[in-house]
Amino acid sequence: MIARPTVGSERGFAAIELVAGLALLLLPVATMVLTLPTWSERQTTGRAIAREVARHTAGSGVCDVGAAGELAASMARNLGVRPADARTSIACEPGAVLDPGSTLEADVTIRMPAVHLPGIGDLGAWTWTARHRQPVDRYVGVP
């Protein structure tokens, strides 16, 4: 004869399964859903800063690292990123006159949060680099 389990021996398992299901399935998915837009936003911001810094520097005809850094910091603030989270570098000698017809490359390394929780903040980070090559105008130095 098989013993039939009593009704009282199965109490509480549904509550434990619900909590475990929420903790193990729903929270990681919700965290990723909240973090993915931040990654896309930061990539777009890095591309925009690299493009504008390269265009501004190539258009001026002189490698002005200070002006490029100020432009990058201003754009980062305007786009909602701390300037410390976006490092900019230009591939030219500071103060040098750019050769007409050459290309100028600007790099922006931007900090990407590993996990972004609104109201709490960012947990962990990695970096992503955006590059933009801009041709220097052939007639920039011609009177």
mmCIF file of C-alpha atoms in Angstrom:
data_model
loop_
_atom_site.group_PDB
_atom_site.id
_atom_site.type_symbol
_atom_site.label_atom_id
_atom_site.label_comp_id
_atom_site.label_asym_id
_atom_site.label_seq_id
_atom_site.Cartn_x
_atom_site.Cartn_y
_atom_site.Cartn_z
ATOM 1 C CA MET A 1 0.000 0.000 0.000
ATOM 2 C CA ILE A 2 1.298 3.514 -0.931
ATOM 3 C CA ALA A 3 1.175 6.173 1.718
ATOM 4 C CA ARG A 4 -0.635 9.279 0.639
ATOM 5 C CA PRO A 5 1.124 12.557 1.590
ATOM 6 C CA THR A 6 -0.758 14.813 3.876
ATOM 7 C CA VAL A 7 -2.021 18.159 2.651
ATOM 8 C CA GLY A 8 -0.085 20.147 5.228
ATOM 9 C CA SER A 9 3.335 18.883 4.066
ATOM 10 C CA GLU A 10 3.342 20.971 0.850
ATOM 11 C CA ARG A 11 2.733 24.373 2.398
ATOM 12 C CA GLY A 12 4.945 27.302 1.438
ATOM 13 C CA PHE A 13 6.530 25.944 -1.744
ATOM 14 C CA ALA A 14 4.570 28.234 -4.091
ATOM 15 C CA ALA A 15 5.817 31.330 -2.272
ATOM 16 C CA ILE A 16 9.430 30.146 -2.410
ATOM 17 C CA GLU A 17 9.141 29.318 -6.113
ATOM 18 C CA LEU A 18 7.623 32.727 -6.837
ATOM 19 C CA VAL A 19 10.415 34.594 -5.055
ATOM 20 C CA ALA A 20 13.090 32.413 -6.677
ATOM 21 C CA GLY A 21 11.520 32.906 -10.119
ATOM 22 C CA LEU A 22 11.443 36.668 -9.700
ATOM 23 C CA ALA A 23 14.980 36.839 -8.359
ATOM 24 C CA LEU A 24 16.578 34.483 -10.890
ATOM 25 C CA LEU A 25 14.615 35.311 -14.041
ATOM 26 C CA LEU A 26 12.889 38.664 -13.879
ATOM 27 C CA LEU A 27 15.542 40.828 -12.186
ATOM 28 C CA PRO A 28 18.431 40.021 -14.592
ATOM 29 C CA VAL A 29 16.174 40.577 -17.598
ATOM 30 C CA ALA A 30 14.886 43.869 -16.181
ATOM 31 C CA THR A 31 18.464 44.982 -15.477
ATOM 32 C CA MET A 32 19.491 44.283 -19.080
ATOM 33 C CA VAL A 33 16.424 46.096 -20.415
ATOM 34 C CA LEU A 34 17.396 49.140 -18.345
ATOM 35 C CA THR A 35 21.093 48.964 -19.338
ATOM 36 C CA LEU A 36 20.945 48.414 -23.127
ATOM 37 C CA PRO A 37 19.622 51.905 -23.951
ATOM 38 C CA THR A 38 22.471 53.434 -21.948
ATOM 39 C CA TRP A 39 25.042 51.553 -24.046
ATOM 40 C CA SER A 40 23.454 52.755 -27.280
ATOM 41 C CA GLU A 41 23.229 56.314 -25.982
ATOM 42 C CA ARG A 42 26.897 56.346 -24.952
ATOM 43 C CA GLN A 43 28.012 54.918 -28.323
ATOM 44 C CA THR A 44 26.048 57.595 -30.175
ATOM 45 C CA THR A 45 27.512 60.264 -27.897
ATOM 46 C CA GLY A 46 31.070 59.025 -28.517
ATOM 47 C CA ARG A 47 30.552 59.016 -32.284
ATOM 48 C CA ALA A 48 29.094 62.541 -32.239
ATOM 49 C CA ILE A 49 31.937 63.941 -30.122
ATOM 50 C CA ALA A 50 34.607 62.287 -32.309
ATOM 51 C CA ARG A 51 32.959 63.577 -35.491
ATOM 52 C CA GLU A 52 32.598 67.161 -34.288
ATOM 53 C CA VAL A 53 36.097 67.362 -32.775
ATOM 54 C CA ALA A 54 37.638 66.065 -36.008
ATOM 55 C CA ARG A 55 35.567 68.433 -38.158
ATOM 56 C CA HIS A 56 36.338 71.453 -36.007
ATOM 57 C CA THR A 57 40.077 70.733 -35.877
ATOM 58 C CA ALA A 58 40.353 69.904 -39.595
ATOM 59 C CA GLY A 59 38.337 73.010 -40.474
ATOM 60 C CA SER A 60 40.576 75.292 -38.458
ATOM 61 C CA GLY A 61 43.720 73.964 -40.159
ATOM 62 C CA VAL A 62 45.699 73.936 -36.894
ATOM 63 C CA CYS A 63 45.972 71.121 -34.356
ATOM 64 C CA ASP A 64 44.591 72.926 -31.303
ATOM 65 C CA VAL A 65 44.341 70.246 -28.606
ATOM 66 C CA GLY A 66 42.985 72.701 -26.013
ATOM 67 C CA ALA A 67 40.087 73.829 -28.202
ATOM 68 C CA ALA A 68 39.343 70.208 -29.109
ATOM 69 C CA GLY A 69 39.240 69.237 -25.422
ATOM 70 C CA GLU A 70 36.937 72.150 -24.582
ATOM 71 C CA LEU A 71 34.608 71.225 -27.455
ATOM 72 C CA ALA A 72 34.561 67.581 -26.349
ATOM 73 C CA ALA A 73 33.821 68.502 -22.713
ATOM 74 C CA SER A 74 31.062 70.897 -23.745
ATOM 75 C CA MET A 75 29.447 68.310 -26.020
ATOM 76 C CA ALA A 76 29.683 65.608 -23.351
ATOM 77 C CA ARG A 77 27.922 67.848 -20.818
ATOM 78 C CA ASN A 78 25.242 68.815 -23.335
ATOM 79 C CA LEU A 79 24.631 65.165 -24.238
ATOM 80 C CA GLY A 80 24.288 64.069 -20.609
ATOM 81 C CA VAL A 81 27.694 62.446 -20.064
ATOM 82 C CA ARG A 82 30.222 63.576 -17.484
ATOM 83 C CA PRO A 83 33.272 65.033 -19.264
ATOM 84 C CA ALA A 84 35.489 62.707 -17.203
ATOM 85 C CA ASP A 85 33.719 59.730 -18.837
ATOM 86 C CA ALA A 86 34.742 60.814 -22.365
ATOM 87 C CA ARG A 87 38.483 61.060 -23.148
ATOM 88 C CA THR A 88 39.394 62.659 -26.469
ATOM 89 C CA SER A 89 42.627 62.397 -28.443
ATOM 90 C CA ILE A 90 43.652 63.787 -31.828
ATOM 91 C CA ALA A 91 46.295 62.216 -34.072
ATOM 92 C CA CYS A 92 48.426 65.309 -34.718
ATOM 93 C CA GLU A 93 51.182 67.368 -33.109
ATOM 94 C CA PRO A 94 49.774 70.081 -30.809
ATOM 95 C CA GLY A 95 50.019 73.480 -32.471
ATOM 96 C CA ALA A 96 51.094 72.056 -35.839
ATOM 97 C CA VAL A 97 49.603 73.328 -39.093
ATOM 98 C CA LEU A 98 47.657 70.553 -40.786
ATOM 99 C CA ASP A 99 48.678 69.614 -44.311
ATOM 100 C CA PRO A 100 45.934 70.383 -46.858
ATOM 101 C CA GLY A 101 44.544 67.165 -48.298
ATOM 102 C CA SER A 102 45.690 65.014 -45.370
ATOM 103 C CA THR A 103 43.337 63.240 -42.988
ATOM 104 C CA LEU A 104 42.890 63.862 -39.299
ATOM 105 C CA GLU A 105 41.698 61.183 -36.867
ATOM 106 C CA ALA A 106 39.937 61.894 -33.589
ATOM 107 C CA ASP A 107 39.350 59.183 -30.982
ATOM 108 C CA VAL A 108 36.880 59.332 -28.113
ATOM 109 C CA THR A 109 37.049 56.659 -25.437
ATOM 110 C CA ILE A 110 33.810 56.665 -23.493
ATOM 111 C CA ARG A 111 32.995 54.855 -20.257
ATOM 112 C CA MET A 112 30.139 52.374 -20.591
ATOM 113 C CA PRO A 113 28.339 51.202 -17.442
ATOM 114 C CA ALA A 114 28.183 47.420 -17.103
ATOM 115 C CA VAL A 115 24.848 47.735 -15.294
ATOM 116 C CA HIS A 116 22.770 50.912 -15.114
ATOM 117 C CA LEU A 117 20.011 51.130 -12.511
ATOM 118 C CA PRO A 118 17.960 54.346 -12.593
ATOM 119 C CA GLY A 119 17.916 56.065 -9.240
ATOM 120 C CA ILE A 120 20.776 53.907 -7.932
ATOM 121 C CA GLY A 121 23.587 54.479 -10.399
ATOM 122 C CA ASP A 122 26.092 52.512 -12.432
ATOM 123 C CA LEU A 123 27.726 49.282 -11.344
ATOM 124 C CA GLY A 124 30.981 48.345 -13.058
ATOM 125 C CA ALA A 125 32.225 49.774 -16.318
ATOM 126 C CA TRP A 126 34.093 49.112 -19.540
ATOM 127 C CA THR A 127 35.283 51.468 -22.266
ATOM 128 C CA TRP A 128 34.347 51.825 -25.908
ATOM 129 C CA THR A 129 36.267 53.875 -28.492
ATOM 130 C CA ALA A 130 34.755 55.832 -31.370
ATOM 131 C CA ARG A 131 36.990 57.037 -34.215
ATOM 132 C CA HIS A 132 36.351 59.558 -36.943
ATOM 133 C CA ARG A 133 38.653 60.388 -39.862
ATOM 134 C CA GLN A 134 38.151 63.802 -41.388
ATOM 135 C CA PRO A 135 39.932 65.075 -44.491
ATOM 136 C CA VAL A 136 41.620 68.451 -44.126
ATOM 137 C CA ASP A 137 40.312 70.899 -46.710
ATOM 138 C CA ARG A 138 42.708 71.183 -49.652
ATOM 139 C CA TYR A 139 42.162 74.918 -49.853
ATOM 140 C CA VAL A 140 42.353 75.748 -46.138
ATOM 141 C CA GLY A 141 45.742 77.514 -46.431
ATOM 142 C CA VAL A 142 45.237 79.103 -49.869
ATOM 143 C CA PRO A 143 44.529 82.894 -49.795
#
